[in-house]
PDB file of C-alpha atoms in Angstrom:
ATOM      1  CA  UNK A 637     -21.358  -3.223   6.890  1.00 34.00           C
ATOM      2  CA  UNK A 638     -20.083  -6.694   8.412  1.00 39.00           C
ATOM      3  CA  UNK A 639     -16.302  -7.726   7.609  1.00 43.00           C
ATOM      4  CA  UNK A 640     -15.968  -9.426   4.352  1.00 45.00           C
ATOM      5  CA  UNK A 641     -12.411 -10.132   3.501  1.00 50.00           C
ATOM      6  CA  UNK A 642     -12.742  -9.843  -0.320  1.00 86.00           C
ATOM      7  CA  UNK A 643      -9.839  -7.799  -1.604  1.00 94.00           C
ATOM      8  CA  UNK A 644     -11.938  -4.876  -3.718  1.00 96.00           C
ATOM      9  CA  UNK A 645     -12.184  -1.229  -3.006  1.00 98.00           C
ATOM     10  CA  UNK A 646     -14.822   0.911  -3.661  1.00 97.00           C
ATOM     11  CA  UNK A 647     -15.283   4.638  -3.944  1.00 98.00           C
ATOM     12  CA  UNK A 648     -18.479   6.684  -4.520  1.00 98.00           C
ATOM     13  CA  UNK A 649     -18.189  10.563  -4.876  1.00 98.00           C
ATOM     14  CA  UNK A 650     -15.200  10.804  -2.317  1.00 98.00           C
ATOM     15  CA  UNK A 651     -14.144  14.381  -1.444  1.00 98.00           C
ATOM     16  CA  UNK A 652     -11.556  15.306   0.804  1.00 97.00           C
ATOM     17  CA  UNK A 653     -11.466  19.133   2.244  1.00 97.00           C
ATOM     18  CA  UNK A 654      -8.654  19.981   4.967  1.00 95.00           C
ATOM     19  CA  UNK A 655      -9.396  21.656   7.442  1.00 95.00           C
ATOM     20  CA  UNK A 656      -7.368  24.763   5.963  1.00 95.00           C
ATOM     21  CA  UNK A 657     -10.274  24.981   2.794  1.00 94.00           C
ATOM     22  CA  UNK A 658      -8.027  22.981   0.523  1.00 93.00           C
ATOM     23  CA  UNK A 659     -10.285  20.445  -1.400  1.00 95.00           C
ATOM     24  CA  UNK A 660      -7.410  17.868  -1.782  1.00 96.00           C
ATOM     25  CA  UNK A 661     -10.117  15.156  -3.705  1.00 97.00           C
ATOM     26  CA  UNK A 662     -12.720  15.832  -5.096  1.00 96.00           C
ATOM     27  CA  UNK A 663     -15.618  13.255  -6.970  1.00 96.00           C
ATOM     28  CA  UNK A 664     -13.325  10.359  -6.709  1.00 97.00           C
ATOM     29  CA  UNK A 665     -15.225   7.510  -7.845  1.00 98.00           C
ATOM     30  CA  UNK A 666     -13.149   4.205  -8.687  1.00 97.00           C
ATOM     31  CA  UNK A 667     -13.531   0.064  -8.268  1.00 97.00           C
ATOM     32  CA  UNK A 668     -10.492  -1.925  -7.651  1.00 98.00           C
ATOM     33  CA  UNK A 669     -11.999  -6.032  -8.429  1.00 97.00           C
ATOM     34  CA  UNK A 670      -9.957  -9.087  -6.062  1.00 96.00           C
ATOM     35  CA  UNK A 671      -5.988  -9.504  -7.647  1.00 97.00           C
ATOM     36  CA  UNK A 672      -5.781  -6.416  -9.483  1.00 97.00           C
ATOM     37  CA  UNK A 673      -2.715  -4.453  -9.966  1.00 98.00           C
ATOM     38  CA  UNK A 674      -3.120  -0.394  -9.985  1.00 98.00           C
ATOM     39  CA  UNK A 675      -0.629   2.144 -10.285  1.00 97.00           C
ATOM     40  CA  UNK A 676      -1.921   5.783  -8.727  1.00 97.00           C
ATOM     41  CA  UNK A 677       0.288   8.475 -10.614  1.00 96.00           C
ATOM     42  CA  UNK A 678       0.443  12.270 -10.969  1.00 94.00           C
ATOM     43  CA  UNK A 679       2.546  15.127  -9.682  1.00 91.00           C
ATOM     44  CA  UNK A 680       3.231  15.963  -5.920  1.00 88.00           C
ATOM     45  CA  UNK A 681       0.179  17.893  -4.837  1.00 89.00           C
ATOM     46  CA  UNK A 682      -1.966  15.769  -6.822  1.00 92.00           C
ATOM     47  CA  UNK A 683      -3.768  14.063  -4.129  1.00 94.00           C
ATOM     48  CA  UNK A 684      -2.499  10.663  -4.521  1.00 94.00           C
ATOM     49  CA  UNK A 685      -1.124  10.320  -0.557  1.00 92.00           C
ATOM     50  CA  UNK A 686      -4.726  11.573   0.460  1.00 95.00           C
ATOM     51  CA  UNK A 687      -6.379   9.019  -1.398  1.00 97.00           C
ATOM     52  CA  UNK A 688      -4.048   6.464  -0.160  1.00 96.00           C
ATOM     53  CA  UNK A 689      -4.773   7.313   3.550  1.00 95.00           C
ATOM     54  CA  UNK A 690      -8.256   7.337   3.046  1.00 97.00           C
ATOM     55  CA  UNK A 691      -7.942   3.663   2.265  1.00 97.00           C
ATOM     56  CA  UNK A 692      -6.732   2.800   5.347  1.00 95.00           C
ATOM     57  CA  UNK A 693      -8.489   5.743   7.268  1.00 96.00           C
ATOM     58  CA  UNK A 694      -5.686   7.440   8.312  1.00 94.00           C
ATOM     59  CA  UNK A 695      -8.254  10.137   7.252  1.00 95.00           C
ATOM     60  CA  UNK A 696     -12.227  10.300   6.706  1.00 95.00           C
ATOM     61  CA  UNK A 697     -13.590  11.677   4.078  1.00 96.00           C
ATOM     62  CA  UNK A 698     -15.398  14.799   3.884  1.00 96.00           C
ATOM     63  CA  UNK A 699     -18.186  13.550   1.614  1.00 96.00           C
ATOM     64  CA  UNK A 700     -18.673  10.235   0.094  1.00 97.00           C
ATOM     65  CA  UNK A 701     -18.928   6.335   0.527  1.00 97.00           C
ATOM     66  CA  UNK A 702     -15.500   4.125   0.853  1.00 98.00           C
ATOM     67  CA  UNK A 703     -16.101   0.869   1.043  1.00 97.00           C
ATOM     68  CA  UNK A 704     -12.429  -1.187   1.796  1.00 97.00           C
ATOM     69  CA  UNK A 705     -12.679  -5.060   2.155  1.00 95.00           C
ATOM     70  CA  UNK A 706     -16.331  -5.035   3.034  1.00 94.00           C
ATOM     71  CA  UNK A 707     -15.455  -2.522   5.689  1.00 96.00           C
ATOM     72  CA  UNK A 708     -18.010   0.694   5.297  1.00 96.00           C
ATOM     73  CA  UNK A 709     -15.462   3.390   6.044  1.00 95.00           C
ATOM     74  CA  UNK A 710     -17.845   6.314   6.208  1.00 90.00           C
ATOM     75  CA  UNK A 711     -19.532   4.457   9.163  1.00 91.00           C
ATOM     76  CA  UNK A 712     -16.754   2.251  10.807  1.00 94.00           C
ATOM     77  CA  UNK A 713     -17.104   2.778  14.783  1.00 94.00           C
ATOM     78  CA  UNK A 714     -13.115   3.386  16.099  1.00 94.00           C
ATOM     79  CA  UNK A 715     -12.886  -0.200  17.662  1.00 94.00           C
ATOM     80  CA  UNK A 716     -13.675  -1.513  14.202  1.00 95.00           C
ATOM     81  CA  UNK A 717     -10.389   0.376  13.076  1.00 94.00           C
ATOM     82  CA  UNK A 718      -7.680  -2.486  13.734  1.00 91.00           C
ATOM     83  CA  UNK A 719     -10.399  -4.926  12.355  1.00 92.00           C
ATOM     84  CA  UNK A 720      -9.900  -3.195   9.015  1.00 94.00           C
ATOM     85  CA  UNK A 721      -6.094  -2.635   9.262  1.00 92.00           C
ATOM     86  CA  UNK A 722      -5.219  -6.485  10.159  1.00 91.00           C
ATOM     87  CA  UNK A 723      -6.793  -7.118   5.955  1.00 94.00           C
ATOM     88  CA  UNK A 724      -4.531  -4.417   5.034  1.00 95.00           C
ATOM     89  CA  UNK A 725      -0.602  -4.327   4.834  1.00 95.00           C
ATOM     90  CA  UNK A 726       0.370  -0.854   4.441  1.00 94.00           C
ATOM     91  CA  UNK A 727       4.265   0.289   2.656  1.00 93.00           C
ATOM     92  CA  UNK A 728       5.161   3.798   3.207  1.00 86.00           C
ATOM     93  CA  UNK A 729       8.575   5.415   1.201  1.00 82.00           C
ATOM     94  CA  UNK A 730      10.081   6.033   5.046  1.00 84.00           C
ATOM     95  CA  UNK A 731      10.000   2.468   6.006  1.00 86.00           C
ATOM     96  CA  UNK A 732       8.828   3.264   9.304  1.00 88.00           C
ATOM     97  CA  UNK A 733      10.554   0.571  10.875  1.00 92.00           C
ATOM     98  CA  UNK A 734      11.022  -0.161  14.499  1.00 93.00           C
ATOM     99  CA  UNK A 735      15.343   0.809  15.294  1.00 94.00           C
ATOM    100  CA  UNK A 736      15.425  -1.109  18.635  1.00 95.00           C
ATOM    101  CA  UNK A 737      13.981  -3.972  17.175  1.00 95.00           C
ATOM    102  CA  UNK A 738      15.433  -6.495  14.844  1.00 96.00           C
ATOM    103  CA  UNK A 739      14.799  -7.649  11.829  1.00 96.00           C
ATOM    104  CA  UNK A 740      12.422 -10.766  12.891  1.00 96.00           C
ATOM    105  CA  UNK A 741      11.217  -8.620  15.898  1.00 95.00           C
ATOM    106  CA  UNK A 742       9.889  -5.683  13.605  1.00 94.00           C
ATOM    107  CA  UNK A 743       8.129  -8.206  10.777  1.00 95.00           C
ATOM    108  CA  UNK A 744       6.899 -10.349  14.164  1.00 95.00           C
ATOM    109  CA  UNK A 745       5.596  -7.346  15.797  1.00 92.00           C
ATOM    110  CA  UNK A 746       2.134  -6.817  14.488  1.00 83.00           C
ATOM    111  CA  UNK A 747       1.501 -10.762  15.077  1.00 91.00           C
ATOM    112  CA  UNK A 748       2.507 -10.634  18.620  1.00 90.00           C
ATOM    113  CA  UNK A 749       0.016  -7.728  19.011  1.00 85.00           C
ATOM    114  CA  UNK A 750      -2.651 -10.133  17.452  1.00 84.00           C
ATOM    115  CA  UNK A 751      -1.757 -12.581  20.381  1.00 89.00           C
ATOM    116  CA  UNK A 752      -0.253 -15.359  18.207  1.00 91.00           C
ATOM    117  CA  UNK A 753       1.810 -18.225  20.211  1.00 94.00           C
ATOM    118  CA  UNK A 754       5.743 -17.697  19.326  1.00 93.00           C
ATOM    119  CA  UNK A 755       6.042 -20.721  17.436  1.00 94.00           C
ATOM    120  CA  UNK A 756       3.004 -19.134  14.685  1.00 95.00           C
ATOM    121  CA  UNK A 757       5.236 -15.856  14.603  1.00 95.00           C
ATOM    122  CA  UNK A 758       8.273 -17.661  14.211  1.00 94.00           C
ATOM    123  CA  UNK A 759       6.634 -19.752  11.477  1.00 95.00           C
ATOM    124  CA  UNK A 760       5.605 -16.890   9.507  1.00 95.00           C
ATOM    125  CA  UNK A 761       8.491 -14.529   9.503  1.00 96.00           C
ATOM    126  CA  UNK A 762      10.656 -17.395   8.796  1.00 95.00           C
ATOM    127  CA  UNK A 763       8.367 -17.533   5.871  1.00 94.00           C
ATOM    128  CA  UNK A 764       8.081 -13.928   4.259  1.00 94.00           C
ATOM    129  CA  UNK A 765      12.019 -13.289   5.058  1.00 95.00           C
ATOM    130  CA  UNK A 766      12.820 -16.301   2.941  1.00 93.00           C
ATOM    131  CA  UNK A 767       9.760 -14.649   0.276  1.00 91.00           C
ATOM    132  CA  UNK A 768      11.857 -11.005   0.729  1.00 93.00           C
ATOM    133  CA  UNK A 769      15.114 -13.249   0.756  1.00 91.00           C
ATOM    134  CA  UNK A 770      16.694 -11.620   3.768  1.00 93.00           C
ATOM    135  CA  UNK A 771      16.905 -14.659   6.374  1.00 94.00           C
ATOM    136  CA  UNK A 772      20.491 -14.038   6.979  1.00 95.00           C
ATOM    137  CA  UNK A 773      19.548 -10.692   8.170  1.00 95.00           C
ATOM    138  CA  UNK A 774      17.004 -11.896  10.451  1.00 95.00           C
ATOM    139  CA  UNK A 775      19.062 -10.709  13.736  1.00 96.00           C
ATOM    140  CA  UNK A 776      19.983  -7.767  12.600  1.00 96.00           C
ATOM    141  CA  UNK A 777      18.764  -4.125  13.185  1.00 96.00           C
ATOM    142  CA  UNK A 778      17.247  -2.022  10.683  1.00 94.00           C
ATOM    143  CA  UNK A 779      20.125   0.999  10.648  1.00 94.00           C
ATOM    144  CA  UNK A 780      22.940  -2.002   9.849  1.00 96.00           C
ATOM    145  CA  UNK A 781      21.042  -2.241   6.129  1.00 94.00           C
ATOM    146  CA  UNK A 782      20.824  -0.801   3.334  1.00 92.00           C
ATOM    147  CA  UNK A 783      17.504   1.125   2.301  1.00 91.00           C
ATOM    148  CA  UNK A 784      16.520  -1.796  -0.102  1.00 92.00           C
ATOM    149  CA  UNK A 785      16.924  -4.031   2.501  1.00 94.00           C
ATOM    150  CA  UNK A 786      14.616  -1.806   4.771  1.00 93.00           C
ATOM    151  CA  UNK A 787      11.801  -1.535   2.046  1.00 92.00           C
ATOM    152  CA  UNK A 788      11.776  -5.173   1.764  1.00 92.00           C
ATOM    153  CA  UNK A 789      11.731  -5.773   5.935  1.00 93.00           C
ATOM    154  CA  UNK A 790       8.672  -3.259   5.556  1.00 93.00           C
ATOM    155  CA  UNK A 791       7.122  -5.852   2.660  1.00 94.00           C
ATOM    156  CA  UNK A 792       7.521  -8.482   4.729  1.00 94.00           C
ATOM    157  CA  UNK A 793       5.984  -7.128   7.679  1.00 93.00           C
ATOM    158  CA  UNK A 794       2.973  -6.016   5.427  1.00 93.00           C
ATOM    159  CA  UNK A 795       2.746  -9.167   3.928  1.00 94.00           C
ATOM    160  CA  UNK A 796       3.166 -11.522   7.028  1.00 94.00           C
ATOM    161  CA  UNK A 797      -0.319 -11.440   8.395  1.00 91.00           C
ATOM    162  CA  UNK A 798      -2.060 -12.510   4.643  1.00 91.00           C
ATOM    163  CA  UNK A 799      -3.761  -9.183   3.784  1.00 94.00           C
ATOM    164  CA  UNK A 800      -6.071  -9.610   1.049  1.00 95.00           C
ATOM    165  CA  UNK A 801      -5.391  -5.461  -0.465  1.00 97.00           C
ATOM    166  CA  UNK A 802      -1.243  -4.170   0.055  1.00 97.00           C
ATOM    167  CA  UNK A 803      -0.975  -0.523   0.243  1.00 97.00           C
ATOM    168  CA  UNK A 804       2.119   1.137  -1.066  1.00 95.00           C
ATOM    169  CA  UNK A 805       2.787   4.727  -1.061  1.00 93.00           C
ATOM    170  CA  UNK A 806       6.145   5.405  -3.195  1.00 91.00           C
ATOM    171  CA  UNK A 807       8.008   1.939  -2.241  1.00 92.00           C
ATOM    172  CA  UNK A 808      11.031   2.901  -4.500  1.00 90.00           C
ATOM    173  CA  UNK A 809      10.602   6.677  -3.470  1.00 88.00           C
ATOM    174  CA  UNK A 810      14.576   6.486  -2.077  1.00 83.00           C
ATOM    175  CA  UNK A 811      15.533   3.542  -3.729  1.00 88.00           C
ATOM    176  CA  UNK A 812      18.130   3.508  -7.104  1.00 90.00           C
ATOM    177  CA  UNK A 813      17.338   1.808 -10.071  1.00 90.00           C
ATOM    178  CA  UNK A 814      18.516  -1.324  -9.721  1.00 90.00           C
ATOM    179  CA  UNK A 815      17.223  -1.929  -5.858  1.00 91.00           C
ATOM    180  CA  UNK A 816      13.809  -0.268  -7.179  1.00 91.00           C
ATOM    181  CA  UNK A 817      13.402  -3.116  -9.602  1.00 92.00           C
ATOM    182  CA  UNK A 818      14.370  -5.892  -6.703  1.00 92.00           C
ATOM    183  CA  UNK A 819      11.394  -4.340  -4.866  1.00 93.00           C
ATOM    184  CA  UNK A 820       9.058  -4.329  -7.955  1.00 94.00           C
ATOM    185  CA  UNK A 821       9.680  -8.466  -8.551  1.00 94.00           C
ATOM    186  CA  UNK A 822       8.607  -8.971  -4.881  1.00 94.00           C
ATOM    187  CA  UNK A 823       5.158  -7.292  -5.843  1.00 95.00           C
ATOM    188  CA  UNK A 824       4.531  -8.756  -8.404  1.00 95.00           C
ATOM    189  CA  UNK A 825       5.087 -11.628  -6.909  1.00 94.00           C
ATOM    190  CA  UNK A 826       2.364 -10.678  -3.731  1.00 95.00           C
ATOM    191  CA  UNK A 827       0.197 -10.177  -6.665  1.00 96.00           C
ATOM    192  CA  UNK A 828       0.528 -13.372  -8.587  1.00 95.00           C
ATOM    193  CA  UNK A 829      -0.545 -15.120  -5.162  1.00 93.00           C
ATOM    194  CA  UNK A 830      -3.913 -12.930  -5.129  1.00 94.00           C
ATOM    195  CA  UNK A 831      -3.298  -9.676  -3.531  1.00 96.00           C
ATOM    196  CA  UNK A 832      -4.431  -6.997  -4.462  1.00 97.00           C
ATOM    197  CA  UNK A 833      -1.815  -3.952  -4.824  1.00 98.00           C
ATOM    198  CA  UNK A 834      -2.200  -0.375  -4.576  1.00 97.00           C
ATOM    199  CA  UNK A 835       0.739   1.876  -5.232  1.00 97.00           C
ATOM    200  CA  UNK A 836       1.180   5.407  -5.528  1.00 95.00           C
ATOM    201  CA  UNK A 837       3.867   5.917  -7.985  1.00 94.00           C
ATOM    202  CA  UNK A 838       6.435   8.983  -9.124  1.00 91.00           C
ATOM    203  CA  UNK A 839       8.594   5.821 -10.603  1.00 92.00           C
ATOM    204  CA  UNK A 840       7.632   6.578 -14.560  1.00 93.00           C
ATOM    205  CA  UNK A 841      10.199   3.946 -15.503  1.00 92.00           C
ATOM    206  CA  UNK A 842       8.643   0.762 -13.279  1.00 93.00           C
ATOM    207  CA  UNK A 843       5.333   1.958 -14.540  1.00 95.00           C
ATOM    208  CA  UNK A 844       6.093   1.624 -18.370  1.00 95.00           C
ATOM    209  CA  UNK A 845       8.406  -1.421 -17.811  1.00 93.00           C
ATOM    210  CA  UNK A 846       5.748  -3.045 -15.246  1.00 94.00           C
ATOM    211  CA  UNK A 847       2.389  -2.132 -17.158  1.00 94.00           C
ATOM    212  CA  UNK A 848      -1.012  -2.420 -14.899  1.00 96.00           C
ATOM    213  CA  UNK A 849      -4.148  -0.448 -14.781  1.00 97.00           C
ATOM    214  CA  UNK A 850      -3.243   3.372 -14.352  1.00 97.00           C
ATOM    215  CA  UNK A 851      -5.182   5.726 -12.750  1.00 97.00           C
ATOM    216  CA  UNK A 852      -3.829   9.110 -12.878  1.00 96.00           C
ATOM    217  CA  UNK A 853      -5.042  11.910 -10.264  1.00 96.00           C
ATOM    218  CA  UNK A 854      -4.604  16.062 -11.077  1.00 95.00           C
ATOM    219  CA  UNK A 855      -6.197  18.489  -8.934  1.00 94.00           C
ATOM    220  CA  UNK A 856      -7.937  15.957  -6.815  1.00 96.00           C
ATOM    221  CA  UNK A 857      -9.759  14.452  -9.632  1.00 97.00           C
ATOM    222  CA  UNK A 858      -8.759  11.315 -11.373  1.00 97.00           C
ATOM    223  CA  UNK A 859      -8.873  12.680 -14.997  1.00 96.00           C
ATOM    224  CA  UNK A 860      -7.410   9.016 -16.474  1.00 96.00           C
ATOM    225  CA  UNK A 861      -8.438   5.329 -15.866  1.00 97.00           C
ATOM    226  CA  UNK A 862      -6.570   2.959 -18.191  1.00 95.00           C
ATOM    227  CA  UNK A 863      -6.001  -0.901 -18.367  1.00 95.00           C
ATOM    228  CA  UNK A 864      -2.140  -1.294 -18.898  1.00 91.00           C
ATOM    229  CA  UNK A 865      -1.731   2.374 -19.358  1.00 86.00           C
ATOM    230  CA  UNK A 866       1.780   4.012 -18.968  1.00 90.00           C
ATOM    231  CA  UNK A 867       3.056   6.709 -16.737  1.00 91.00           C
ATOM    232  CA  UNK A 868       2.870   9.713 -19.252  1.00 85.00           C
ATOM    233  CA  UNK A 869      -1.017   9.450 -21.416  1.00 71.00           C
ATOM    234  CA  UNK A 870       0.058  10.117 -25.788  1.00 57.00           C
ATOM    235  CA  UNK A 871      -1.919  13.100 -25.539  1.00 46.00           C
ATOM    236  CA  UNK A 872       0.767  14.623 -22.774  1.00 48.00           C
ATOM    237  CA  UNK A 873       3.870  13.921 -24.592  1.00 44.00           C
ATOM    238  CA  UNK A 874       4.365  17.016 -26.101  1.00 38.00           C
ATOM    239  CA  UNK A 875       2.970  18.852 -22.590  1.00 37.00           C
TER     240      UNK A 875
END
């Protein structure tokens, strides 16, 4: 399928068996339209990190169609690969953030990689750090801040390149309370420009407070798909 930067996912019949026999998904089939806002929740084991690296094909999937940003994942040749990731910006709980870089260096990294002239990287991380409001920490390195500050150098570097879907797979995961809800304002403020979010979620308190569509995965299925759903379905209250 040719590139079409549209900001929907799509996912027909989507199972996902290790190599070890354990069916970690199984019949996954979901739509996510242009500027929505979903919240992937269940318990640890549920298969919410597989589905989440499926998207941006840190795995294949055993059987079915995945169709991200007009990108056919089932048959994406390997040179198509970065094609696909440059739409995407991908947050992960562990930062992953360069140490021997700084601040502007790790956000400026993936556009240098593109080949953009210093004076359109400079540009745009000026931009997002003054969007993740960390400019004054622009020359610093990533182990002189504190873990909120390192989630939101990670936004920032997601964001800089104008994905049309973010990726987050628990962004608040380490974070307290109070820094968890800093980092929650700055998505919904990627969102309110367009973008379409994705986050995998063990945060019940962000999802109540923060209400989107909810889909909830057990088992490998998704047994819940609900516009402005909370973290916990009635029925499980008393579970």
């Amino acid at each position: 399928m040719t590139e079409n930067n549209n900001g929907t996912i799509k996912l027909k019949d989507v199972a996902k068996i290790y190599p070890n026999g354990v069916a970690a998904l199984q019949d996954i089939s979901l739509t996510v339209q242009t500027g929505e806002f979903v919240y992937l929740v269940g318990q640890s084991g549920a298969g919410k990190s597989t589905l989440v690296k499926l998207l941006y094909r840190e795995l294949t999937p055993t059987n079915g169609e995945i169709v991200v940003n007009g990108f056919d994942l089932r048959n994406i040749r390997e040179r198509e690969v970065p094609k696909l990731r440059r739409t995407l910006g991908v947050v992960f709980q562990d930062f992953k953030l360069l140490p021997k870089m700084t601040v502007a260096e790790n956000i400026g990294y993936a556009l240098q990689v593109l080949g953009k002239s210093n004076e359109e990287i400079q540009s745009a991380v000026a931009q997002v750090l003054a969007e993740v409001d960390l400019q004054a920490q622009a020359d610093r390195f990533p182990d002189e801040l504190s873990g909120g500050q390192q989630q939101r150098i990670a936004i920032a570097r997601a964001i800089v390149n104008s994905p049309q879907i973010v990726i987050a797979d628990e962004p608040t995961g380490n974070l307290d309370p109070k820094t968890s809800e800093g980092i929650m304002t700055i998505f919904q403020r990627i969102n309110e420009n367009g973008t379409t979010v994705i986050m995998a979620t063990h945060n019940q308190q962000i999802v109540d407070e923060l209400p989107h569509r909810v889909i909830e995965v057990a088992g490998g299925r998704i047994i819940r798909d609900e516009e402005g759903g909370q973290y916990t379905h009635e029925l499980d209250d008393n579970a």
